[in-house]
Each structure stands twice: as structure tokens, then as C-alpha cells.
């Protein structure tokens, strides 16, 4: 049966700041959005899935300066380079239809038109901005919004800011926004509604500063040079410019926004404020329809705190995907953390989830079933069979699971939907123990019963694989391939439980789907990788600048450089700097040299070494001792600190040898 389109469905991730490499928290949000997009496609919706990068703003400008490159080069590097943003989404099997970068020309010119439209309408006006600004969050705050004088989002210091600026009449839309939040299910989970209304709307929604003059890396206000558009106005608009709003690059705005009742934004909880207050107000001002839903998901926490690029405590999704497999990582993210709440990430939880659910439950069910099919029926399950009441119970559970799964997925409860699928998988494993196919296989008259048992198992696996496919697309395909299920049997409409009607099962064993992981070994390996990643960066080395001043050859030749051997070496009393050397210079008479290198060497480590000295310098008195010459050393600067190495030459070179 072919899926008839159920209509259009538009889903988006936030657009990520390319200020640093993305981490597992960003991956979580993108995988959730991808799961939803795949689920809706499976159901027969015509899906448009957008993600991208939010590339303007002072933070990026500052970071680029620090790195000594232009802001465009900086963001290009994070987005396009190997293991950058695009590569990460490819690795994670993200099925986005479009990728927007806010530096794309079509977006920039659309932002200028959007800004002008709101200005012409009188919703944007010029005034003076006085207040507090949090640079890392790119957020303006009023004094009353600060928490203990710090940014209420990230807790960092804010700066005083005062300048001529444009303002958006957010206050004008306060009533409509409050109504939208309180009286519709526009924002979910519901707990976030109270937070928005109590913290932001009830205290009085102030007009929003929407332009800056203190930096240039942004979309210029075309009718007032010197001003750039506030990065959140620029960023939020991506959801419609990427469909062709106010530009000719795309033309799906009518189809996927204007006349589409299914528009869903997935966003992290700290940016719900922008999506549920500022964004609808902008759309009201532009007289455009509002999205259907903003869902504010929780954070993945590490050691109880938020992972953050600026704190440095991030987990690299590349390493995890490469070690455990992309589908296993996707599954872990969707299975382990209730979508609306925060959750604690740990390597232990990741490994135990893979072992328990994927290796033991699912992997075992598939491999046992397929192996028994091969053994008892050479992989071919034909017509016929014999049912028992137990089969009805299994079927009823499968049907209940399918209904619950759909309900939970439609409510964005991925972890609960997956728990349902694993209820079916566990039940099927138990069904094997109850029916004992290996006993049935012993007697010819039990063969019809054995056939039905195997068909029921195949059917449960087929249904589980369909339901798991939005989360684990590759593993689900591999499972359905092992069962020999045709295209039609993989579709959403083939969700009916029909073990007998499923034409003929032809199964083929495949590679193990999810090998068990040795927890201790793997934890140790991950520990090592993270220690190596935290190892100090390569030192910054500096050498003395070269001089243009030349020395003529004859002058150079006058320097008498000789190999000398250290006979004695000791610290000079009352001096932190000086070492006193007694050297064999091959002349038969000991030579004394004083050298200011005590902070670099312990005297005893130098005894017996062959060094280089210039021996025809005029003698000098140091701490009332005579020094006859100078030992040569190499100096450089490492991370700003001066380093010194005495020149040591082969001990085979006799004392007194002349160096030319
Ligand atoms: N650029 C803005 C979004 C503009 S959307 C018009 C932004 N970027 S961000 O890179 O800082 O964050 C993007 C998303 O990643 C946010 O939704 C944020 O919540 C999410 N996450 C960042 N760290 C996270 C976790 N540790 N856990 C879960 N999600 C996290 O904000």
C-alpha cells in the first residue's frame, strides 16, 4: 500500500553558533529533530527539515580576531572544514532537506527587507539604549532582569551599554503573546509557559533593542549605515527566509509556512524566551502566521552542570559515534533522556544502555530468531502452521505497543515511545522461552507449531524495526533485510499484526547488530582519549629576531670556540644565578668559567658533559671569582617563558678541539 501524503510538515532545529566545535548537547537536539522528521516522513507527511548556523554577532567577531582571521574565514572553518558542522550532521545521518547559514546572501538581503518592513509599519523606531549586555549570550537585559547583577541565563558578568539604537515595539504585542501562551498549546512542555509568563510578561514586556553600532559583524541596516541588526532578529528569521520569505532563492514559503498548520520548532530551554515571545511578536508585526508549536527540550548535563563550549567540559560526538556506532549513539540520546527535562550524560549510562537494550534485548532477539529459522527451516517460512492462545496475547501486546508508540511520538516523548518498543522486544524474547522452539524442533508433529512460533517472532521483529526506524535508520534496515521484508512490509501502513499474511518469510543471517561492550575496558579507553584531548596544547615557541647587522668573516674567525669537559660544577654561594665550572680545555691547565644558568640545571647533572666555550674573551670577575670565557647555549621562548639549553656535543670529541 503506498503512503498518500498526509500534508506538509515543517520542522526545525535552532541554528547553532559556529563559535566553536559542536558537542553532544547540540547533537542531541539535532538527532531529536531528525527523529521527528523521519517519523513524520514514515507516516506519509511531506516533510521539510531545516537546520543551519547562526553566524553573526559580536562573539564571533571577537573569536575571529583572537584567531587572527576574518569572521567569515572563522565561521567557514567551523562549518565547512573536516569534522566541522556539516560533517557532523552527515556522520550522524541527519536527513535535513535544507541548511541555512545566516551569512548566505539571500538571507542577508531578506533580513534587511524584514527590518524595513517592521520599521515602515512603525514597529521599529530609533531611541537610545541604556542597559546591560551579556556578550556570550548576545542578550540585552534590564537591571531588574539580572540575577545578583549577572546574566540570568548564564550567570556571567554583564556590561553597561549606552548607544543610539533601534527598538522593536515588543510591548505592543504583550497581550496577544500572553494569550497565545496561556490559552493555546503553542509552547510545550506546559511548565515553560508559567516561566515565560511569570518571568517576562507579567513584570511588563519592554521594547527590545534590535540594532547595534559597537561592532560590524552582522546584517547592516541598509537605510542607516553604522547599525547592524540585532543577532536574534537575524537568527529567528532564518525559519522563514530558508523557505523563500523575501527572497528568490526558495519558493516554498506558501506551502510550508503560510498555509501549513504543521510548523514545529525544537529549541533548548534557554532559548524558549526568544522563540515564544520575540519570534511570535515579529511574525505578528509582519502579519504572517505563527508556527504551530515551540517545544523547549532540556539540557544534557555533565557532572550536574551544563555542557558548554566556553566551560570546556564538552563531550565529542565524533569520538562516541566512531566507537559505538551512529545508530547506537542516536538511540542512547533518544532513549535515555525524557525530552522535556534535563538529563545527566555519562559514559557508563551510554555503555549500559547499548548493552542492555541493543546487544541483549534487540540484538539477541534478532540473532536467535534468524539462527533458528536457518536451522529448522533453512531460512524459508512457508504456508501453514498451528496457533495457540499465547500467540493472541503476543499480538495484543504488539498492537497496544504500536498505539502507545504513536501517541508518545506525537507528544514528542521519544524515550517513552522507545520504552514501549522494548516492551514488545522483551515480550518476544520471553515468548521464545515459553514456546521452547528447540524442543518443538525435535518432533515432526510439532513442526506446524514451530512454524507459527517462528512467524510470530519474525512479525514482532518486523514491527519493532519499523517503529525503531526513525531513531536507528541503518540498524532497522539491516534487521528488515535479514528478515527479507519487502518495501511494502516496511511502511507505516504495514503496522497491522499479520504474521500469517506476511507472504513468505525468507531470512538471511547478517553481521551481529550491536556487539556487547566491555564496560571496564571501554571506560578506560575513553578516559585515555579524554586525557589525551585535555593534554596541554602545543607550546607556542618564539625565537630571537634575526638581525640585519653583519659580522665580517675575519672578526668571526677571531672567536676561539673549543670543546670543553666539565670536571667540577657547583652553585656559587649567595647567588641564585651562577654556576661555577672547572673545565678541561685540553691545554693541561684547568679553566674556570662562571655561568648564569643555575635556574636551568642542577650542577651534578652536568659533570662529565662535553660543552662549547668561547675562550678568548677578556677574563671577568663575578662574585669575586674570575671567569675565563663563556659557555654557549641555545635560547628560545616557550609560552612566554625563556628557555635555555647548554650546547652539548659528542663526548667523543677531545677536550680542546677547535670549533670552526
Ligand atoms: N544561535 C542560537 C540559536 C538561534 S535559533 C534562531 C543558539 N545557539 S547555540 O549553539 O548556543 O545553541 C543551540 C542549541 O543547542 C540550543 O537549543 C541549546 O539549548 C542547545 N544546546 C546547547 N548545549 C546543550 C546541552 N548541553 N544539552 C542540550 N542542548 C544543548 O542558542
XYZ file of C-alpha atoms and ligand atoms in Angstrom:
691
model
C 0.000 0.000 0.000
C 1.554 3.281 -0.898
C 1.526 6.166 1.555
C -0.665 9.007 0.411
C 0.690 12.362 1.557
C -0.930 13.394 4.803
C 0.031 17.019 4.193
C 3.013 19.241 4.783
C 5.148 19.220 7.888
C 7.935 21.713 8.621
C 10.372 21.086 11.475
C 13.478 22.994 12.524
C 16.413 22.863 14.915
C 17.837 26.063 16.390
C 20.618 27.382 14.215
C 23.879 26.778 16.051
C 26.555 29.355 16.806
C 29.708 28.347 14.954
C 31.849 29.871 17.664
C 33.430 26.501 18.416
C 33.045 22.815 17.542
C 29.575 21.444 18.293
C 29.200 18.944 21.146
C 26.888 16.150 22.242
C 24.280 18.651 23.565
C 23.839 20.142 20.089
C 23.844 16.645 18.626
C 21.029 15.684 20.997
C 18.777 18.454 19.713
C 19.547 17.721 16.059
C 19.039 13.959 16.466
C 15.674 14.583 18.151
C 14.585 16.803 15.285
C 15.807 14.245 12.766
C 13.900 11.509 14.581
C 10.714 13.540 14.373
C 11.300 14.362 10.706
C 11.853 10.691 9.870
C 8.799 9.662 11.893
C 6.613 12.141 10.031
C 8.012 11.011 6.669
C 7.294 7.416 7.663
C 3.721 8.419 8.432
C 3.402 9.874 4.953
C 3.868 13.593 5.566
C 5.628 15.772 3.045
C 8.401 16.901 5.377
C 10.752 19.865 5.166
C 13.514 19.702 7.769
C 15.755 22.728 8.310
C 18.916 23.211 10.314
C 21.809 25.645 9.999
C 24.222 28.050 11.648
C 23.813 31.457 13.287
C 26.969 33.163 12.116
C 26.763 36.847 13.049
C 27.352 38.733 16.279
C 29.998 40.179 18.495
C 31.092 36.858 19.959
C 32.051 35.503 16.543
C 33.750 38.801 15.652
C 35.818 38.606 18.857
C 36.719 34.959 18.373
C 37.856 35.613 14.809
C 40.034 38.478 15.999
C 41.584 36.221 18.614
C 42.312 33.621 15.940
C 43.751 36.247 13.591
C 41.303 35.573 10.753
C 38.278 37.359 9.296
C 34.877 36.472 10.804
C 33.880 34.851 7.511
C 37.021 32.701 7.479
C 36.374 31.795 11.085
C 32.817 30.573 10.548
C 33.690 28.881 7.252
C 36.283 26.892 9.121
C 33.860 25.720 11.826
C 31.071 24.925 9.380
C 32.883 23.548 6.329
C 36.184 22.071 7.471
C 36.660 18.319 8.023
C 34.833 17.317 11.215
C 33.006 20.642 11.120
C 29.249 21.176 11.464
C 28.298 19.803 8.034
C 30.470 16.722 8.502
C 28.991 16.071 11.929
C 25.427 16.042 10.606
C 26.459 13.792 7.757
C 28.111 11.375 10.174
C 25.038 11.390 12.436
C 22.833 10.546 9.431
C 20.799 13.750 9.771
C 18.227 13.967 6.984
C 17.797 17.734 6.786
C 16.420 18.994 3.491
C 17.999 22.400 3.835
C 20.917 24.020 5.634
C 20.896 27.765 6.200
C 23.863 29.942 7.097
C 22.907 33.447 8.186
C 25.812 34.775 6.116
C 24.128 33.455 2.948
C 23.427 36.407 0.624
C 19.740 35.641 0.183
C 19.242 35.595 3.945
C 21.148 38.851 4.489
C 19.068 40.778 1.960
C 15.847 39.221 3.272
C 16.746 40.417 6.807
C 17.170 43.963 5.504
C 13.709 43.775 3.961
C 12.173 42.303 7.125
C 13.750 45.052 9.266
C 12.497 47.750 6.856
C 9.020 46.280 6.778
C 8.725 46.449 10.571
C 10.233 49.975 10.543
C 7.773 51.197 7.893
C 4.959 49.806 9.936
C 6.114 51.833 12.948
C 7.020 48.726 14.961
C 10.711 49.597 14.855
C 11.774 53.102 15.984
C 15.011 54.893 16.875
C 15.906 55.621 20.510
C 18.791 55.390 22.993
C 19.777 52.132 24.517
C 20.882 52.110 28.124
C 21.245 48.818 29.859
C 23.239 45.685 30.362
C 24.593 43.389 27.720
C 25.776 39.798 28.059
C 28.328 39.189 25.358
C 28.450 35.368 25.372
C 24.619 35.166 25.164
C 24.286 38.174 22.827
C 21.452 39.298 25.119
C 20.340 42.661 26.440
C 18.934 42.827 29.933
C 17.338 45.445 32.102
C 18.646 45.941 35.612
C 15.583 44.211 37.048
C 16.112 41.102 34.960
C 19.643 40.478 36.244
C 20.163 37.811 38.861
C 22.561 39.051 41.525
C 23.828 41.558 38.993
C 24.706 38.836 36.484
C 23.180 37.475 33.271
C 20.083 35.468 34.238
C 20.793 32.872 31.511
C 24.440 32.052 32.018
C 25.352 33.749 35.288
C 28.241 35.649 33.758
C 29.196 39.328 34.141
C 27.230 41.843 32.059
C 28.492 45.148 30.693
C 26.972 48.639 30.770
C 25.909 49.686 27.321
C 24.548 53.008 26.042
C 24.105 53.959 22.419
C 21.700 55.169 19.773
C 19.721 52.164 18.643
C 16.571 50.915 17.011
C 13.863 49.353 19.158
C 11.140 46.866 18.354
C 7.731 47.540 19.935
C 7.554 44.236 21.747
C 5.342 45.832 24.404
C 2.603 46.348 21.800
C 2.227 42.586 21.416
C 2.368 41.624 25.105
C -1.364 40.925 25.399
C -1.532 38.767 22.288
C 1.568 36.828 23.321
C 0.224 36.192 26.802
C -2.994 34.922 25.280
C -1.078 32.687 22.875
C 0.977 31.188 25.684
C -1.789 30.763 28.227
C -4.687 29.764 26.047
C -3.180 27.555 23.363
C -0.665 24.711 23.338
C 1.782 26.776 21.263
C 4.537 26.283 23.853
C 5.360 22.929 25.428
C 6.119 21.458 27.897
C 3.492 23.352 29.849
C 5.903 24.181 32.703
C 7.752 26.523 30.371
C 4.599 28.616 29.870
C 4.472 29.659 33.512
C 8.151 30.512 33.404
C 7.651 32.809 30.396
C 4.509 34.483 31.673
C 5.707 34.982 35.237
C 9.296 35.982 34.491
C 8.936 38.015 31.341
C 5.377 39.039 30.524
C 3.839 39.837 33.889
C 6.708 42.137 35.017
C 5.959 44.142 31.830
C 7.320 43.377 28.407
C 9.696 46.155 27.416
C 10.560 47.158 23.865
C 13.553 45.295 22.536
C 16.783 46.858 21.332
C 17.262 45.485 17.821
C 20.352 47.201 16.436
C 23.968 47.707 17.438
C 26.679 50.177 16.450
C 29.572 48.856 18.527
C 30.612 46.133 16.090
C 30.180 45.413 12.406
C 29.831 41.628 12.001
C 26.132 41.490 11.279
C 23.497 42.425 8.726
C 23.773 46.184 8.076
C 20.598 48.254 8.443
C 20.542 49.417 4.824
C 18.743 52.704 5.491
C 21.040 53.697 8.391
C 24.655 52.697 7.832
C 26.613 52.025 11.001
C 23.817 49.999 12.569
C 23.749 46.226 12.345
C 20.641 44.169 13.016
C 20.479 42.509 16.454
C 21.604 38.928 16.011
C 18.381 37.381 17.348
C 16.211 39.241 14.795
C 18.611 37.972 12.144
C 18.652 34.419 13.562
C 14.941 33.869 14.253
C 14.036 34.983 10.740
C 16.039 32.049 9.348
C 12.969 29.839 9.728
C 11.156 31.778 7.017
C 13.985 33.092 4.840
C 15.048 29.467 4.306
C 11.648 28.895 2.727
C 11.949 31.899 0.418
C 10.367 34.678 2.502
C 11.503 37.992 0.982
C 13.936 36.270 -1.373
C 14.042 34.404 -4.672
C 16.346 31.615 -3.620
C 13.493 29.337 -2.493
C 9.786 29.343 -3.098
C 8.222 27.055 -0.511
C 7.076 29.751 1.886
C 3.405 29.442 0.989
C 3.471 25.659 1.062
C 5.436 25.132 4.274
C 4.571 28.227 6.308
C 1.727 30.361 5.112
C -0.774 27.581 4.534
C 0.810 24.910 6.694
C -0.734 24.085 10.064
C 2.221 21.823 10.965
C 5.214 24.010 11.795
C 7.315 22.834 14.735
C 10.434 24.398 16.288
C 12.575 22.272 18.611
C 14.694 24.510 20.850
C 16.695 24.214 24.064
C 15.099 25.579 27.215
C 17.329 28.662 27.497
C 16.189 29.988 24.129
C 12.475 29.386 24.668
C 12.147 33.085 25.585
C 13.272 34.149 22.115
C 11.073 31.622 20.345
C 7.906 32.024 22.352
C 7.881 35.807 22.879
C 10.082 37.643 20.380
C 9.520 35.358 17.408
C 5.696 35.356 17.529
C 5.757 39.154 18.059
C 7.934 39.570 14.960
C 5.550 37.421 12.951
C 2.568 39.409 14.284
C 4.294 42.585 13.193
C 4.990 41.110 9.753
C 1.364 39.902 9.667
C 2.457 36.358 8.966
C 1.051 33.167 10.520
C 2.570 31.772 13.713
C 4.189 28.337 13.966
C 2.090 25.557 15.426
C 4.491 24.588 18.172
C 7.632 25.539 20.053
C 8.957 22.640 22.091
C 11.562 23.554 24.728
C 13.683 20.491 25.474
C 16.014 20.051 28.443
C 19.787 20.032 28.612
C 22.239 17.190 28.726
C 24.244 17.816 31.848
C 27.755 16.721 32.608
C 28.676 16.336 36.268
C 25.418 18.083 37.119
C 26.238 21.235 35.113
C 25.533 22.383 31.579
C 27.996 21.329 28.933
C 29.317 24.384 27.393
C 31.892 25.252 24.834
C 33.040 28.164 26.952
C 33.430 25.966 30.065
C 35.385 23.388 28.080
C 33.596 20.365 29.613
C 32.144 19.066 26.377
C 31.752 15.571 25.007
C 32.847 14.973 21.444
C 30.089 13.280 19.421
C 32.622 12.236 16.779
C 34.520 10.056 19.215
C 31.346 8.464 20.599
C 29.850 7.785 17.167
C 33.069 6.269 15.904
C 33.464 3.995 18.921
C 29.872 2.895 19.441
C 28.224 3.409 16.050
C 25.956 6.189 14.889
C 22.681 4.344 15.474
C 23.670 3.246 18.957
C 24.518 6.834 19.879
C 21.278 8.154 18.364
C 19.328 5.502 20.245
C 21.027 6.294 23.536
C 20.226 10.004 23.197
C 16.565 9.401 22.442
C 16.043 6.507 24.866
C 17.768 7.778 27.986
C 16.572 11.353 28.485
C 12.938 12.462 28.742
C 12.793 15.141 26.058
C 11.355 17.984 28.128
C 13.703 17.584 31.111
C 17.404 17.788 31.842
C 19.397 14.563 31.938
C 22.832 13.531 33.149
C 25.152 12.296 30.439
C 27.714 9.678 31.375
C 29.790 7.125 29.526
C 28.556 4.415 31.934
C 24.949 5.154 31.046
C 25.770 5.122 27.345
C 27.514 1.748 27.527
C 24.932 0.119 29.784
C 22.074 1.324 27.541
C 23.778 -0.156 24.499
C 24.476 -3.434 26.295
C 21.052 -3.839 27.886
C 18.704 -2.667 25.168
C 20.616 -3.121 21.963
C 23.009 -6.042 22.489
C 20.992 -8.147 24.957
C 17.368 -7.446 24.089
C 17.157 -6.449 20.449
C 20.374 -7.947 19.085
C 19.736 -11.286 20.775
C 16.128 -11.490 19.643
C 17.116 -10.925 16.026
C 20.108 -13.252 16.022
C 18.332 -16.077 17.870
C 15.271 -15.856 15.632
C 17.197 -15.775 12.398
C 19.543 -18.567 13.544
C 16.568 -20.803 14.428
C 14.909 -20.065 11.083
C 18.080 -21.195 9.359
C 18.422 -24.286 11.484
C 14.829 -25.521 11.408
C 13.573 -24.223 8.061
C 16.702 -23.331 6.063
C 15.565 -19.696 6.291
C 12.243 -20.274 4.476
C 8.985 -19.976 6.426
C 6.207 -21.307 4.184
C 2.401 -21.506 4.433
C 0.607 -23.318 7.220
C 1.220 -23.578 10.938
C -0.638 -24.049 14.165
C -1.705 -21.245 16.548
C -2.033 -21.282 20.321
C -3.690 -18.835 22.786
C -0.264 -17.478 23.701
C 0.022 -16.038 20.178
C -3.057 -13.896 20.752
C -1.523 -12.449 23.864
C 1.635 -11.552 21.949
C -0.399 -9.998 19.163
C -2.490 -7.945 21.626
C 0.642 -6.610 23.257
C 2.151 -5.698 19.876
C -0.983 -3.775 18.953
C -1.023 -1.949 22.255
C 2.645 -1.034 21.836
C 2.018 0.344 18.352
C -0.829 2.556 19.571
C 1.146 3.804 22.577
C 4.204 4.437 20.469
C 2.275 6.687 18.102
C 0.689 8.618 20.951
C 4.042 9.188 22.638
C 5.837 10.168 19.442
C 3.086 12.661 18.653
C 3.723 14.168 22.097
C 7.499 14.309 21.476
C 8.087 11.716 24.214
C 10.800 9.783 22.429
C 12.144 7.984 25.479
C 8.681 6.679 26.407
C 7.899 5.653 22.824
C 11.143 3.663 22.734
C 10.409 2.086 26.104
C 7.180 0.824 24.526
C 9.061 -0.782 21.632
C 11.306 -2.527 24.141
C 8.242 -3.868 25.928
C 7.440 -5.712 22.708
C 11.031 -6.876 22.261
C 11.184 -8.240 25.828
C 7.842 -9.943 25.379
C 9.089 -11.604 22.206
C 12.239 -12.825 23.995
C 10.025 -14.262 26.716
C 7.846 -15.905 24.046
C 10.919 -17.818 22.879
C 11.493 -19.116 26.414
C 7.810 -20.027 26.751
C 7.472 -21.809 23.415
C 10.912 -23.506 23.509
C 11.350 -23.866 19.730
C 14.352 -26.198 20.281
C 12.006 -28.694 21.952
C 9.346 -28.333 19.228
C 12.011 -28.985 16.613
C 12.608 -32.457 17.976
C 9.234 -33.939 16.913
C 7.880 -33.940 13.406
C 4.275 -33.458 14.619
C 5.300 -30.209 16.387
C 6.686 -28.701 13.164
C 3.461 -26.760 12.329
C 3.547 -25.183 15.785
C 7.232 -24.386 15.390
C 6.456 -22.695 12.072
C 3.866 -20.410 13.672
C 6.158 -19.581 16.572
C 8.897 -18.501 14.169
C 6.463 -16.435 12.097
C 5.232 -14.651 15.211
C 8.789 -13.850 16.198
C 9.585 -12.515 12.737
C 6.460 -10.389 12.851
C 7.334 -8.862 16.224
C 10.816 -8.040 14.985
C 9.438 -6.546 11.764
C 7.095 -4.261 13.696
C 9.797 -3.265 16.192
C 12.151 -2.434 13.315
C 9.555 -0.166 11.691
C 8.972 1.666 14.962
C 12.716 1.986 15.602
C 13.494 3.224 12.102
C 13.176 6.979 12.827
C 15.795 6.640 15.578
C 18.020 3.926 14.085
C 17.549 4.091 10.312
C 20.546 1.934 9.403
C 20.070 -0.776 12.008
C 16.361 -1.023 11.182
C 17.139 -1.501 7.511
C 19.703 -4.188 8.377
C 17.122 -6.021 10.518
C 14.403 -5.840 7.862
C 16.955 -7.069 5.306
C 17.744 -10.096 7.483
C 14.034 -10.882 7.589
C 13.666 -10.420 3.835
C 10.830 -7.870 4.267
C 9.804 -6.155 1.034
C 9.260 -2.405 0.635
C 5.585 -2.621 1.362
C 6.190 -4.538 4.586
C 8.446 -1.736 5.821
C 5.879 1.033 5.531
C 3.878 2.743 8.231
C 0.685 1.320 6.767
C 2.020 -2.208 7.271
C 1.730 -1.783 11.042
C -1.064 -4.341 11.284
C -0.018 -7.540 13.074
C -0.229 -10.161 10.371
C 2.327 -12.905 10.980
C 0.452 -15.325 8.760
C -0.442 -12.977 5.969
C 3.089 -11.737 5.531
C 3.724 -13.575 2.260
C 6.657 -15.908 2.873
C 9.455 -15.039 5.259
C 12.900 -15.602 3.796
C 15.539 -14.838 6.374
C 19.286 -14.449 5.961
C 21.693 -14.112 8.886
C 23.710 -10.900 8.966
C 26.591 -9.461 10.923
C 25.888 -9.020 14.653
C 23.978 -5.772 15.007
C 25.243 -4.494 18.339
C 28.255 -6.306 19.819
C 28.406 -6.241 23.623
C 30.814 -3.693 25.040
C 33.218 -4.488 27.869
C 32.341 -1.706 30.304
C 35.644 -1.534 32.210
C 37.865 -1.712 29.164
C 35.818 0.838 27.284
C 35.682 3.281 30.181
C 39.451 3.044 30.496
C 39.864 3.677 26.757
C 37.551 6.700 26.880
C 39.424 8.026 29.883
C 42.666 7.807 27.944
C 41.185 9.576 24.933
C 39.861 12.387 27.046
C 43.150 12.745 28.915
C 44.955 12.992 25.578
C 42.437 15.592 24.385
C 42.999 17.649 27.519
C 46.780 17.437 27.248
C 48.270 20.889 27.006
C 48.187 22.339 23.558
C 51.446 22.512 21.616
C 53.687 25.140 23.141
C 53.917 28.494 21.446
C 57.560 28.858 20.534
C 59.330 32.125 19.799
C 62.865 32.620 18.666
C 65.089 35.690 18.877
C 64.509 38.056 15.967
C 67.218 37.917 13.298
C 69.472 40.934 12.904
C 70.436 42.675 9.663
C 73.769 43.674 11.107
C 76.604 41.688 9.535
C 79.811 40.453 11.037
C 82.841 40.208 8.751
C 84.485 36.838 8.354
C 87.787 37.797 9.940
C 86.074 39.104 13.062
C 84.079 35.926 13.340
C 87.216 33.820 12.968
C 88.780 35.593 15.902
C 86.297 33.857 18.252
C 88.131 30.866 19.680
C 85.494 28.187 20.232
C 86.624 24.990 21.969
C 85.240 21.707 23.198
C 85.488 21.619 27.000
C 84.717 18.835 29.510
C 83.089 19.522 32.863
C 85.340 18.274 35.700
C 83.549 20.058 38.524
C 80.393 22.112 38.789
C 78.808 23.740 41.843
C 76.456 26.512 42.867
C 78.036 29.824 43.833
C 77.127 30.670 47.410
C 74.773 33.670 47.838
C 73.912 33.684 44.164
C 70.678 32.208 42.667
C 72.040 32.528 39.190
C 75.634 31.416 38.998
C 77.185 28.015 38.483
C 80.957 27.671 38.834
C 82.610 25.273 36.341
C 86.090 23.744 36.385
C 86.726 22.622 32.821
C 89.296 20.527 30.996
C 90.044 22.624 27.866
C 92.780 20.292 26.584
C 95.575 22.786 27.488
C 96.687 20.850 30.568
C 95.583 23.694 32.872
C 92.062 23.750 34.316
C 89.818 26.604 33.148
C 87.248 28.244 35.426
C 84.075 29.693 33.916
C 81.097 31.184 35.743
C 77.761 30.948 34.032
C 74.329 32.382 34.995
C 72.372 29.222 34.317
C 71.625 27.911 37.839
C 67.864 28.035 37.296
C 68.082 25.671 34.335
C 70.438 22.926 35.583
C 71.400 21.019 38.726
C 75.252 21.099 38.945
C 75.659 17.318 39.269
C 73.830 16.574 36.017
C 76.492 18.476 34.057
C 79.579 16.693 35.335
C 81.354 14.787 32.537
C 79.458 16.600 29.738
C 81.270 17.984 26.711
C 80.295 21.631 26.153
C 81.322 24.509 23.911
C 83.094 27.582 25.280
C 84.434 30.752 23.772
C 87.807 31.010 25.463
C 89.379 34.260 24.253
C 87.001 36.722 25.880
C 88.754 39.011 28.346
C 88.584 37.493 31.868
C 85.748 38.834 34.087
C 85.199 38.917 37.835
C 81.849 37.652 39.088
C 81.065 37.377 42.825
C 84.821 37.888 43.355
C 85.691 34.872 41.241
C 87.399 35.013 37.871
C 85.613 33.694 34.797
C 87.753 32.911 31.753
C 85.327 32.540 28.880
C 81.682 31.791 28.255
C 79.714 28.576 27.727
C 77.498 28.588 24.660
C 73.828 27.822 24.937
C 70.675 27.924 22.781
C 67.814 30.139 23.952
C 64.200 30.436 22.888
C 60.851 31.454 24.416
C 58.150 28.881 25.150
C 54.659 30.093 26.114
C 56.239 33.414 27.016
C 58.936 31.893 29.253
C 62.625 31.976 28.389
C 64.219 28.511 27.998
C 67.930 27.706 27.835
C 69.844 24.632 26.713
C 73.614 24.357 27.022
C 75.207 23.264 23.764
C 76.352 19.688 24.412
C 78.424 17.904 21.867
C 79.570 14.320 21.463
C 81.753 13.052 24.319
C 83.987 11.519 21.652
C 85.227 14.981 20.740
C 88.502 15.522 22.669
C 88.806 18.481 25.049
C 90.393 21.463 23.326
C 89.161 20.628 19.804
C 88.609 23.867 17.934
C 85.149 24.547 16.521
C 85.110 26.264 13.172
N 22.220 30.558 17.844
C 21.311 30.366 18.904
C 20.000 29.793 18.412
C 19.320 30.628 17.373
S 17.866 29.857 16.803
C 17.124 31.025 15.894
C 21.919 29.399 19.930
N 22.924 28.646 19.517
S 23.722 27.607 20.430
O 24.680 26.996 19.565
O 24.223 28.243 21.596
O 22.694 26.558 20.927
C 21.877 25.884 20.027
C 21.032 24.872 20.718
O 21.824 23.858 21.307
C 20.159 25.443 21.830
O 18.854 24.996 21.652
C 20.744 24.853 23.072
O 19.801 24.614 24.073
C 21.282 23.545 22.545
N 22.254 23.026 23.464
C 23.499 23.521 23.764
N 24.030 22.775 24.768
C 23.159 21.814 25.141
C 23.186 20.756 26.051
N 24.195 20.521 26.853
N 22.100 19.934 26.060
C 21.050 20.091 25.211
N 21.006 21.071 24.342
C 22.008 21.994 24.346
O 21.430 29.370 21.046
